[in-house]
Coordinates of C-alpha atoms in Angstrom, one line a residue:
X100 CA -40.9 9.6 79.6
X101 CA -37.5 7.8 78.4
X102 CA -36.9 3.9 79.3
X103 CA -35.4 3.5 82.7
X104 CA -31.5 1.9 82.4
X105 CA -31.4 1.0 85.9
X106 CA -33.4 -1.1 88.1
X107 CA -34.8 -0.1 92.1
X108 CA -36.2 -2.3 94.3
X109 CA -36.2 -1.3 97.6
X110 CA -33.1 -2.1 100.0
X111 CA -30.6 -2.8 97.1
X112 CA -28.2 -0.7 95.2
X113 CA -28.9 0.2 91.7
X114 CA -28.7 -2.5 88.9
X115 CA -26.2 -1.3 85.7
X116 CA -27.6 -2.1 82.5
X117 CA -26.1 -5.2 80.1
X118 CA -22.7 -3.4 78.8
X119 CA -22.6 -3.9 75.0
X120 CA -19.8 -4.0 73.1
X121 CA -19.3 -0.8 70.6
X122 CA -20.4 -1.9 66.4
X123 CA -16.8 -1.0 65.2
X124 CA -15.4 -2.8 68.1
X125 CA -17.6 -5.7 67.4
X126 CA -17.4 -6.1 63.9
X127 CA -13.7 -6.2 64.2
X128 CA -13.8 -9.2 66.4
X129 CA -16.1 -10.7 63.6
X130 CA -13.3 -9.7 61.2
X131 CA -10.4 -11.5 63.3
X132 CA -12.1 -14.5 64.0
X133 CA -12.7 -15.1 59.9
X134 CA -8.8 -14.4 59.5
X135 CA -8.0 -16.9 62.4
X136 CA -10.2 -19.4 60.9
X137 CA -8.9 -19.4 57.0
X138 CA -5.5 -19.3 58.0
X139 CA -5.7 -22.3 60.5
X140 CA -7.2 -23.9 57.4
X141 CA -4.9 -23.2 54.8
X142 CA -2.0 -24.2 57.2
X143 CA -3.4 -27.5 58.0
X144 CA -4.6 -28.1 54.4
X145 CA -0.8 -27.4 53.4
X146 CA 0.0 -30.4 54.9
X147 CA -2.6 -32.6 53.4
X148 CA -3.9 -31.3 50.1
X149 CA -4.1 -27.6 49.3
X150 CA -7.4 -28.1 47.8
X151 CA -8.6 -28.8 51.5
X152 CA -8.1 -25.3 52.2
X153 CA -11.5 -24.0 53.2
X154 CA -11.6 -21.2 50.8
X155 CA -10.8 -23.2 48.1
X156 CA -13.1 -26.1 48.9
X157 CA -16.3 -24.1 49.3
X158 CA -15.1 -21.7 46.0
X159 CA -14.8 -25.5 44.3
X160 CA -18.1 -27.0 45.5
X161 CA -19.9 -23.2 44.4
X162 CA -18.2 -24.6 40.8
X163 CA -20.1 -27.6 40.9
X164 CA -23.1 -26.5 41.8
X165 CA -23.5 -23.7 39.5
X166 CA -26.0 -24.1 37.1
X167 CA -25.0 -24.1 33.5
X168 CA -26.6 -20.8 32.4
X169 CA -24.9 -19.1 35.4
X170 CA -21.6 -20.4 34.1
X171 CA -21.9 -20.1 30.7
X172 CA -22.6 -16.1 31.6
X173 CA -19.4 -15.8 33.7
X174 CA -17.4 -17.0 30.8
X175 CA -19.0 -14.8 28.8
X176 CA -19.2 -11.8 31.0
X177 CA -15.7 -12.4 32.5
X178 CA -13.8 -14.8 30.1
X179 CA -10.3 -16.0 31.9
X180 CA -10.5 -13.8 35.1
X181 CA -14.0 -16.2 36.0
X182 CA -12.7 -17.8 39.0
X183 CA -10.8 -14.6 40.1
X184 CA -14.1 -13.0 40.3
X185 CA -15.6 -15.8 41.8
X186 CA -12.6 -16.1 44.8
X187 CA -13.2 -12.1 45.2
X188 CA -16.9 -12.4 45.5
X189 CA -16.2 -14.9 48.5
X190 CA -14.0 -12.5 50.1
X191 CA -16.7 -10.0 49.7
X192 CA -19.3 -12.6 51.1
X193 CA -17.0 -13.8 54.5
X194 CA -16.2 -9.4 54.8
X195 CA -19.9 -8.8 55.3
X196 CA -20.5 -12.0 57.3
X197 CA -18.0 -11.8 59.5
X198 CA -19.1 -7.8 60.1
X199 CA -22.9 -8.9 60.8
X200 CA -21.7 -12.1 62.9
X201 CA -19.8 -9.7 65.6
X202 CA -22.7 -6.6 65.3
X203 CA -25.3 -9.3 66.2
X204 CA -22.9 -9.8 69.1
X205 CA -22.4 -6.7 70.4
X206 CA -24.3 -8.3 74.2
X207 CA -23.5 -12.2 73.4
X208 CA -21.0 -14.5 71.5
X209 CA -23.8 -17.0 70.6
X210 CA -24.8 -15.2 67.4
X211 CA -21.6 -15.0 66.3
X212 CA -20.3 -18.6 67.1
X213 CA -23.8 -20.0 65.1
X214 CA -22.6 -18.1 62.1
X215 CA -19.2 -19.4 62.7
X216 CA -20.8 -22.7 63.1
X217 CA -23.1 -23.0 59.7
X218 CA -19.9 -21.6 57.9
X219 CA -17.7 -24.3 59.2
X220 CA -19.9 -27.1 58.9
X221 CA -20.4 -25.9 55.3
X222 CA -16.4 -26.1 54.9
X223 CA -16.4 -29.4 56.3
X224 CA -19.2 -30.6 54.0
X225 CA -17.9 -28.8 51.0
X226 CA -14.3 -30.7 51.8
X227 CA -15.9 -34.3 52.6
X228 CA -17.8 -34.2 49.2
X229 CA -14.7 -34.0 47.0
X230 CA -14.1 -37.2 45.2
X231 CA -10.0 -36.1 45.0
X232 CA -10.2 -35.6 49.0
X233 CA -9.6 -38.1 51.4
X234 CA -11.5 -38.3 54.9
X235 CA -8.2 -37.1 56.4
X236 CA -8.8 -33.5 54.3
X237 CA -11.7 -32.7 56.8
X238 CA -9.2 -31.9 59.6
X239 CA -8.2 -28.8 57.5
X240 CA -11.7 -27.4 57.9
X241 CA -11.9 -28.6 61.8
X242 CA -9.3 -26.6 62.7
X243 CA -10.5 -24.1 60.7
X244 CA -13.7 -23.8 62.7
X245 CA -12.1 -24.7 65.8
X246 CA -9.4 -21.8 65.4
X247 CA -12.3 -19.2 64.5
X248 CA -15.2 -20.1 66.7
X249 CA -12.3 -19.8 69.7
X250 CA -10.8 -16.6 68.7
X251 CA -14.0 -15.1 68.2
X252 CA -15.0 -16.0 71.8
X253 CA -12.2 -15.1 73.3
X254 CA -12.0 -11.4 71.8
X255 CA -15.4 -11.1 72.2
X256 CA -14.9 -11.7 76.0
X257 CA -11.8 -9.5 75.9
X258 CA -13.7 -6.8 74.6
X259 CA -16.7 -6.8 76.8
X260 CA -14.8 -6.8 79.9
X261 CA -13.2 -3.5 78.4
X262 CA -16.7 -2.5 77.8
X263 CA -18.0 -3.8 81.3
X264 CA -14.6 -2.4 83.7
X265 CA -15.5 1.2 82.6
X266 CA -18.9 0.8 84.4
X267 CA -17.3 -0.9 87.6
X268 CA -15.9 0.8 90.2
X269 CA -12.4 1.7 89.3
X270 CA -13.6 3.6 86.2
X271 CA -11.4 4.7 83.0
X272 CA -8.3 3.1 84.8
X273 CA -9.8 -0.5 84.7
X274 CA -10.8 0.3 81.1
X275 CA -8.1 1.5 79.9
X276 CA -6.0 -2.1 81.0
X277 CA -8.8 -4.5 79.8
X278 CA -8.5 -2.3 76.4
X279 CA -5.1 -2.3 76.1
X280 CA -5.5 -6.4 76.6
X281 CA -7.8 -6.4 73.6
X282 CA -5.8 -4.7 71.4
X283 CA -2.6 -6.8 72.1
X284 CA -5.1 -9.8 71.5
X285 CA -6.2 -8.5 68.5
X286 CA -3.1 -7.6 67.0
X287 CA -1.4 -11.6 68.2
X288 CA -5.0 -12.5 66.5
X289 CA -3.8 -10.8 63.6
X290 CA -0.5 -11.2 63.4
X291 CA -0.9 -15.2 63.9
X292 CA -3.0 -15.5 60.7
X293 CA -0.9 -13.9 58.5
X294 CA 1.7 -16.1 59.3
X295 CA 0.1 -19.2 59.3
X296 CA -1.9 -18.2 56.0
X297 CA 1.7 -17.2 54.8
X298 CA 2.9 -20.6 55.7
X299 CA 0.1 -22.8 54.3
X300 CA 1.0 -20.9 51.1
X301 CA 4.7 -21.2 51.1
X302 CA 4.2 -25.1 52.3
X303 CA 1.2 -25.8 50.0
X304 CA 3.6 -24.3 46.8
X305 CA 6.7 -26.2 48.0
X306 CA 6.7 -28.7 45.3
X307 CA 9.4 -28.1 42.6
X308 CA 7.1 -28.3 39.5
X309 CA 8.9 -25.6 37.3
X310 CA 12.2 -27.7 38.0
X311 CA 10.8 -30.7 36.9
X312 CA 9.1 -28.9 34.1
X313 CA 12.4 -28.2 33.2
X314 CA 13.7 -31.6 32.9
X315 CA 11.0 -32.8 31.1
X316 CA 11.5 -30.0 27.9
X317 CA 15.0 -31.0 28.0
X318 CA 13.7 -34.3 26.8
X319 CA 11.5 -33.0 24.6
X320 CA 13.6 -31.0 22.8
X321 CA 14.4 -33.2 19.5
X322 CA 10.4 -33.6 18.9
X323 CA 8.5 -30.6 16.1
X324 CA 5.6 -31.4 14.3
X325 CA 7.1 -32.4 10.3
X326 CA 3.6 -31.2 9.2
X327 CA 4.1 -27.7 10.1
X328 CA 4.6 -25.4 6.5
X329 CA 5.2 -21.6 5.9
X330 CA 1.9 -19.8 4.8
X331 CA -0.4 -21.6 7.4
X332 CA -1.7 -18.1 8.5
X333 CA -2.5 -14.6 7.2
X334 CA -1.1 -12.8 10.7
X335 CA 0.1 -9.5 8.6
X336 CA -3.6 -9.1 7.9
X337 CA -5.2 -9.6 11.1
X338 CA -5.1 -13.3 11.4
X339 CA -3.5 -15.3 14.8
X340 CA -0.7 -16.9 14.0
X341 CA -0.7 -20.5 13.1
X342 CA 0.1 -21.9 16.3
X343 CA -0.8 -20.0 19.8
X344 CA 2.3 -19.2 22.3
X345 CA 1.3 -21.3 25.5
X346 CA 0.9 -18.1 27.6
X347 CA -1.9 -17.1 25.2
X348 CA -3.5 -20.5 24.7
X349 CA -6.9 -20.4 26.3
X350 CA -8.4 -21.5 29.6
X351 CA -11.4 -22.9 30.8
X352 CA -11.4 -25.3 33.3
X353 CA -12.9 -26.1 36.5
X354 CA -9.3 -25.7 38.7
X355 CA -9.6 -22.8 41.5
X356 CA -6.1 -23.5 41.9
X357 CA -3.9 -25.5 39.5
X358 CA -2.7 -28.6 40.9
X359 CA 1.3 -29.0 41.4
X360 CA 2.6 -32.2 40.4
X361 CA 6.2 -32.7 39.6
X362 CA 6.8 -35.5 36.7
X363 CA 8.3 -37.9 38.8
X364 CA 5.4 -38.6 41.4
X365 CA 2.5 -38.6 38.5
X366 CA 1.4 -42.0 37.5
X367 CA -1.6 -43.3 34.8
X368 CA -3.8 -46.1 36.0
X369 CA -5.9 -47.9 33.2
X370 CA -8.4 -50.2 33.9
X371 CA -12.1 -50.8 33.9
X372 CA -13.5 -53.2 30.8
X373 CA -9.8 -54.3 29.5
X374 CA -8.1 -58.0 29.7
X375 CA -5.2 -56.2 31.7
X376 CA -4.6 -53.2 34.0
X377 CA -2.3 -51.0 33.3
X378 CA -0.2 -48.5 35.6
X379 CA 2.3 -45.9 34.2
X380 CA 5.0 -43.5 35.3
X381 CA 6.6 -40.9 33.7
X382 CA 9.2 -42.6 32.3
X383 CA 7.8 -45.5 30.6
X384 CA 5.2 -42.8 29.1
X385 CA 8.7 -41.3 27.6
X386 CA 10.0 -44.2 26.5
X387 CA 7.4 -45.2 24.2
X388 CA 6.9 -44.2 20.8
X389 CA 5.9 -40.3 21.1
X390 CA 4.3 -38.4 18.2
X391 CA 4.0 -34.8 17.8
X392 CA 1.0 -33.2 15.8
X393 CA -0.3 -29.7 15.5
X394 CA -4.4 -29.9 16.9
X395 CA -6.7 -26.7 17.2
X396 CA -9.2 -27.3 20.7
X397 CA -12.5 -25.1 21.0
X398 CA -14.3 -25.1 24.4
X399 CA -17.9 -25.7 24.1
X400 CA -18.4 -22.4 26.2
X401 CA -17.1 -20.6 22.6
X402 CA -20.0 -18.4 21.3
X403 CA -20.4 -17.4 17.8
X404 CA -16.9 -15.2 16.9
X405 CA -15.7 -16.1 20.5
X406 CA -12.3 -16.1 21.5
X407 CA -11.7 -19.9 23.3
X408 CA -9.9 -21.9 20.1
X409 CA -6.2 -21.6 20.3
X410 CA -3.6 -24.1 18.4
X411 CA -0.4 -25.8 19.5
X412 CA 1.7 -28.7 18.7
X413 CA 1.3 -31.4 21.4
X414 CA 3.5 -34.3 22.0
X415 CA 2.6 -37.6 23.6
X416 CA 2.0 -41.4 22.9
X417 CA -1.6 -42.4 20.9
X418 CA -4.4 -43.4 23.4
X419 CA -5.2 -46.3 21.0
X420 CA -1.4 -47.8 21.2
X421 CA -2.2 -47.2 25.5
X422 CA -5.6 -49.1 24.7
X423 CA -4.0 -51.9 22.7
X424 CA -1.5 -52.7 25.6
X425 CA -4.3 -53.1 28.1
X426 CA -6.9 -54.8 25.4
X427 CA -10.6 -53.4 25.2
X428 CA -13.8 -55.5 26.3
X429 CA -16.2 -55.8 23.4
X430 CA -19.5 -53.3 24.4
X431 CA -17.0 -50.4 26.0
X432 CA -18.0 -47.5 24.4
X433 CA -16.4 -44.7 26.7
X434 CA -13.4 -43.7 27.9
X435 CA -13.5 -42.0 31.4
X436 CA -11.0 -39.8 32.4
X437 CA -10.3 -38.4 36.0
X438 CA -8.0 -35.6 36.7
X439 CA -6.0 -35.3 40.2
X440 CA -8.4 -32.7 41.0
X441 CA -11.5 -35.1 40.9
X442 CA -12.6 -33.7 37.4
X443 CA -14.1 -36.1 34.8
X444 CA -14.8 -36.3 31.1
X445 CA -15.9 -39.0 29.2
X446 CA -14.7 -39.7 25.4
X447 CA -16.4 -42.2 23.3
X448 CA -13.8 -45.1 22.3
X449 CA -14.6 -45.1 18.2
X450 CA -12.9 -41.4 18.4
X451 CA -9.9 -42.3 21.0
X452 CA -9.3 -45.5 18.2
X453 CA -9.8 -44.2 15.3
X454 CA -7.3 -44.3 13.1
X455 CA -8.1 -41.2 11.4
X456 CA -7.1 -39.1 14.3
X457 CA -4.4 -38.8 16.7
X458 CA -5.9 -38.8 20.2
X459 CA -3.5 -38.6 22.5
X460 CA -1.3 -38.5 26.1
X461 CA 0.2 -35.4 26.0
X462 CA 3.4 -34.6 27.8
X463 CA 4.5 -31.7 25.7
X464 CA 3.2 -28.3 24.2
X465 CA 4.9 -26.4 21.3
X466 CA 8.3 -28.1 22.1
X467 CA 7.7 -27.8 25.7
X468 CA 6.6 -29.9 28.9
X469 CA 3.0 -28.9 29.5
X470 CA 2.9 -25.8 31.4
X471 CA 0.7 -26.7 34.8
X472 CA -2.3 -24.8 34.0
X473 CA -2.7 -26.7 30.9
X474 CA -2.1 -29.8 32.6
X475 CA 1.2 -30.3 33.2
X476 CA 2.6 -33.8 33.8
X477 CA -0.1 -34.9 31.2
X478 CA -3.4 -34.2 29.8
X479 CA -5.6 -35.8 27.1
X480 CA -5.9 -34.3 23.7
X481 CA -8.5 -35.8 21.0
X482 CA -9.2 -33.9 18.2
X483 CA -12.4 -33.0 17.0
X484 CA -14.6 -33.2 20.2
X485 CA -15.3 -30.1 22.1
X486 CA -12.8 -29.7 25.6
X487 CA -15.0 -30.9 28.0
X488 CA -15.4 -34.7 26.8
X489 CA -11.7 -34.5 25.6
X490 CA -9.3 -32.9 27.2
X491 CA -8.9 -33.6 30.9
X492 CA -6.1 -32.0 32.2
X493 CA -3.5 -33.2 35.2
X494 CA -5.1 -36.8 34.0
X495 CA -4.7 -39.7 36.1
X496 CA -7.1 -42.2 35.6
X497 CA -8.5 -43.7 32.7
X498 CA -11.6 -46.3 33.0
X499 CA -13.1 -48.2 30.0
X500 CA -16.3 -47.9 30.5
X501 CA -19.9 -47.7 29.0
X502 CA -22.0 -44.1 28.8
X503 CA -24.7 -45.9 30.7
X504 CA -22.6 -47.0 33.7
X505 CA -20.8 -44.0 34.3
X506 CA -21.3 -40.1 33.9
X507 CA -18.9 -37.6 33.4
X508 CA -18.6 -34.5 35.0
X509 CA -20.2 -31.8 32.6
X510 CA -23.6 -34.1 31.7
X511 CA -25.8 -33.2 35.0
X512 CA -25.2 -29.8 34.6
X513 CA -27.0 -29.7 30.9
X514 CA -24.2 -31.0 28.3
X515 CA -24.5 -33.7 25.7
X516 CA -22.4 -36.9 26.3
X517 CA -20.6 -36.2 22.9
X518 CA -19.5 -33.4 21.8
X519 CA -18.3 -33.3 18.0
X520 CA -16.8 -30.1 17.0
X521 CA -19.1 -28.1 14.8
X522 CA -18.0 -26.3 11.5
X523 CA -17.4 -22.8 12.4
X524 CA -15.7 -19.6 11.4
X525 CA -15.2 -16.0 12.7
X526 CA -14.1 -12.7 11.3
X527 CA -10.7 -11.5 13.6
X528 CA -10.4 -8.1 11.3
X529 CA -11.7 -5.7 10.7
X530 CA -12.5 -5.9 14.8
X531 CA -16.3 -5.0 15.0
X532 CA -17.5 -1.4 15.9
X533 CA -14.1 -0.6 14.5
X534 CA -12.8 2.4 11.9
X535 CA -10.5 1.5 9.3
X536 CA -9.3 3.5 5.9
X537 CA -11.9 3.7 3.1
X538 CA -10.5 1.9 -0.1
X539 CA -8.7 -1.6 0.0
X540 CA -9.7 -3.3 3.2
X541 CA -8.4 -6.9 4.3
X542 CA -11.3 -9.2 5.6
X543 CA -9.0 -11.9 7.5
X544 CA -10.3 -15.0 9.8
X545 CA -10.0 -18.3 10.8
X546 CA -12.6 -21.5 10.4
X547 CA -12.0 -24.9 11.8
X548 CA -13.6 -28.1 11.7
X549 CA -11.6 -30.7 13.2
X550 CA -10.9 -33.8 11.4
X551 CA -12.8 -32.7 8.4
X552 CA -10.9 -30.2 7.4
X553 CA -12.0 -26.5 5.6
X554 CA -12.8 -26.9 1.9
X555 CA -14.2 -23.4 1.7
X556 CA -14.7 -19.8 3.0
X557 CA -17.0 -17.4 2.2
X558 CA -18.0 -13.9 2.6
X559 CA -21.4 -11.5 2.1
X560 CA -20.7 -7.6 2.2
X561 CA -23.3 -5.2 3.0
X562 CA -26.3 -7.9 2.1
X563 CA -24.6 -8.9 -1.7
X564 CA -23.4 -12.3 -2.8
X565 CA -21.8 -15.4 -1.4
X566 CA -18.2 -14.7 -2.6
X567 CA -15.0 -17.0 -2.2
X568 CA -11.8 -16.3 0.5
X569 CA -8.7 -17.0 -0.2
X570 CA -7.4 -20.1 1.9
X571 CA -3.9 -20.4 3.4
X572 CA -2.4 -23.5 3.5
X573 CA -4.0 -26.9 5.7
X574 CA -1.0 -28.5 7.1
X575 CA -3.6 -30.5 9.0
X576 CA -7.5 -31.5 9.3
X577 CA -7.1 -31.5 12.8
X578 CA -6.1 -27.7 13.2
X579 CA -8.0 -24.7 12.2
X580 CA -7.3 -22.6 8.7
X581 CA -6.8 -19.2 8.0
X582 CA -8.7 -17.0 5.5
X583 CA -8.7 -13.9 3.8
X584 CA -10.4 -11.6 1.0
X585 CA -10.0 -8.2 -0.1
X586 CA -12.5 -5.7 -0.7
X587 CA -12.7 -2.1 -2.4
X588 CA -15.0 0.3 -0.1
X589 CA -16.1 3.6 0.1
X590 CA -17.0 5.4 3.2
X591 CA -19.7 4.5 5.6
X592 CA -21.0 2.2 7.5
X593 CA -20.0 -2.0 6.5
X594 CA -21.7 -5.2 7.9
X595 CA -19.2 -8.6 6.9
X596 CA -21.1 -12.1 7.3
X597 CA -18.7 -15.5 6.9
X598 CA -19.3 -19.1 6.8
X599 CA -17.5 -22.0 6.2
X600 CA -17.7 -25.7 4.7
X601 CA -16.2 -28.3 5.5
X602 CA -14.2 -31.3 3.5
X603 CA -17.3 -33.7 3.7
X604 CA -19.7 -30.1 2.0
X605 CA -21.6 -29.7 5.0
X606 CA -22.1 -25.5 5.3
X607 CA -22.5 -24.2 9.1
X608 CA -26.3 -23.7 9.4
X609 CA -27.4 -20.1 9.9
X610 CA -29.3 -21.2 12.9
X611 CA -28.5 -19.5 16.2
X612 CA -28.3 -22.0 19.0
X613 CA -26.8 -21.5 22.4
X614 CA -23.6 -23.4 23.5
X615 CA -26.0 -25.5 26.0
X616 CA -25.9 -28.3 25.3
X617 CA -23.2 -29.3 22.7
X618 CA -22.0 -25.5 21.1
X619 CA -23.1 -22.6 19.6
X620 CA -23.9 -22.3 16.2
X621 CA -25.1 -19.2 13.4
X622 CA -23.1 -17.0 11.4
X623 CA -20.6 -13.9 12.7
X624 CA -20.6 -11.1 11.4
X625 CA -19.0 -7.7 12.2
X626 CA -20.4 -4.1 11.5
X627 CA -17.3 -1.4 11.0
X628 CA -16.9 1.8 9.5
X629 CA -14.6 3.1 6.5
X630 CA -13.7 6.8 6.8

């Protein structure tokens, strides 16, 4: 015997069953109420900071809370396009959420609006606990969860009254007005949030960086690096060129979205263990003595033969002519930097003053302002130490400090406090797994170790001897060098090993060591074939 779906009792009229509302139906009210809820964020956040945005803060807080072996695989696994995959595999997540949120309310709205709830609140928190957000950014995710939690309420009503009329006593002809209702909700439902996330993103974007960009090369213009010489690089035989375009410059930074500030609003506060505070603009940053030197960075996140060293020339002012105007405590040993977007690093002092080096304020790139994903209006550059300690990006804060009062960004999550650049080399051709003509092939890389300088390169084939590269020229200790040797082969399978030593005769170590906690280290080598 089936279940019953109506209930007798005697002297009353038969009781209909619950009406439900139909999955596709359901999981599209799930679906609308998402979309209302981002876009009434991202509109609002527009108006405060666009790193409010829900989306963005709960992507931003997911960065901070990965765990260092997670991240150093998505930089491995997906190099550049990391936080690309990351803001794809939250579209994916909300999708499926907001699917099960409206078919676990197919009878009732309260499973949907708890989902909605938890999500919201987990905006809200993700928002509050920026350091670069203000309490007024948690109106962005309010009104997020405000906007969703009512939209999803109101179609889920809308739709079960369409689902309830067909069982009343007017039939298909009451349905079929209480549908048509829904779907003219729906549709204003959908229709409203791609305007308002339109919006958000037009107002959110308003600010004129590439025209203030603009200005700023215009005043760069007269400023090349003297130390820059022909034969710096072997790029006819497989090396990169000496210095690396901006567009192809690497990336690795913890920016879901790159901050937009225009020249004229940015400003530097120093301050911390110093006889005087110091705050700058733009301008007086310009008017000071600039310098422009050609420096290699390497991001700590490099593995053996990676990819994430480019070069450029940079132009700014010296940190230790900044520090000298503001006058050091004795016992500061660090220099803390803060970017606009809450991101910290901490340099020790002995490298920002020494005079061996030209740590700097950057305001330009290869005779260029900064572009603004590598920190345009200004960024920190000190040679030698690995990014994350060194190289804060969209800068505006500097603290003298000590290591033991304050702790930078990267440390919790597993890295050293100091971060020296090791000596390193790679192979860039022959590319491995790659077939090249037997006979004369060209064995051409790159080794670096900043502020040392490369005294020597050298190369085993196929298991023999240690034997010398040729070098190209060193314009600078603080940049990478170029290498090259040429061998005779015959046919068949080839295995290359290089390594490098540096000006003070230290050889890297053959010792394989993960880039957790202060970068990788062992030997690259590349198998090819000759045919």
């Amino acid at each position: 015997m089936g279940a019953p779906t109506t209930t007798d009792t005697p002297g009353s009229a038969p009781q209909a069953a619950q009406a439900r509302i139909p999955a596709g139906v359901a999981m599209l009210v799930g679906l609308l109420g998402v979309a209302a809820a981002l876009a009434a964020g991202h509109l609002v956040a527009a108006f405060i900071d666009p790193n409010a945005s829900p989306f963005l803060a709960v992507g931003n807080a997911a960065i901070d809370l990965t765990p260092p072996a997670l991240k150093e695989f998505a930089v491995a696994a997906f190099g550049t396009a990391d936080k690309l995959v990351l803001l794809t595999g939250m579209a994916v997540f909300l999708l499926l959420v907001a699917c099960a949120a409206g078919a676990l309310s197919r009878r009732s709205p309260i499973p949907g609006t708890v989902l909605a709830v938890v999500l919201g609140g987990a905006a809200v928190a993700a928002v509050y606990s920026r350091s670069d957000l203000g309490q007024l950014a948690s109106l962005a995710p309010l009104a997020s969860l405000v906007a969703g939690v009512m939209t999803f309420r109101r179609l889920h009503a809308a739709a079960l009254r369409a689902q309830e009329a067909g069982n009343g006593p007017r039939g298909a002809g009451s349905r079929g007005l209480e549908r048509r209702a829904f779907l003219r909700g729906s549709v204003g439902v959908a229709a409203g949030a791609g305007i308002a996330g339109l919006a958000g993103q037009l107002i959110g974007t308003r600010v004129d960086v590439e025209g203030s960009r603009a200005a700023v090369t215009r005043r760069l213009a007269k400023y090349r690096d003297p130390t820059t010489v022909p034969g710096a690089d072997f790029a006819q035989d497989g090396t990169p060129t000496y210095l690396t375009k901006n567009e192809n410059f690497y990336r690795i930074d913890t920016a879901l979205s790159v901050p937009r500030l225009r020249a004229e609003d940015w400003s530097l506060r120093i301050h911390g263990m110093v006889d005087r505070e110091l705050t700058l603009t733009f301008d007086d940053v310009m008017d000071m003595d600039l310098i422009t030197r050609t420096v290699t960075m390497t991001c700590v996140s490099d593995e053996v033969g990676g990819p994430y060293i480019s070069t450029a020339q940079f132009t700014g002012v010296l940190l230790r002519d900044l520090l000298a105007k503001v006058g050091v405590h004795p016992g500061a040993d660090q220099v803390f930097s803060t970017s606009t977007d809450g991101y910290t690093a901490g340099s020790p002092i002995e490298a920002i003053t020494d005079p061996g080096r030209n740590a700097m304020l950057a305001v330009g790139m290869n005779g260029e302002a900064l572009p603004p994903e590598h920190g345009f209006p200004a960024r920190l550059v000190v040679p030698g130490l690995y990014g994350y300690v060194s190289a804060t990006k969209w800068v505006t804060d500097i603290e003298l400090t000590t290591f033991a009062a304050k702790t930078q960004y990267w440390v919790p999550r597993g890295y050293s406090e100091k971060a020296p650049i090791k000596t390193e080399s790679r192979i860039d051709s022959p590319r491995g797994r790659s077939s090249v003509p037997a006979g004369k092939v060209v064995v051409a890389g790159i080794a670096w170790a900043q502020t040392k300088g490369i005294a020597k390169v050298e190369l085993q084939m196929d298991g023999g001897p240690w034997q010398e590269a040729d070098l190209a020229a060193q314009p600078t200790k603080e940049a990478w060098r170029m290498w090259r040797r040429s061998y005779d082969l015959r046919p068949g399978t080839h295995t290359v090993v290089v390594r490098a030593t540096d000006a003070t005769g230290y050889t890297q170590t053959v010792d394989v060591a993960d880039a957790v906690p202060d970068g990788a280290t062992g030997l690259h080598s590349v198998v090819f074939t000759t045919a």
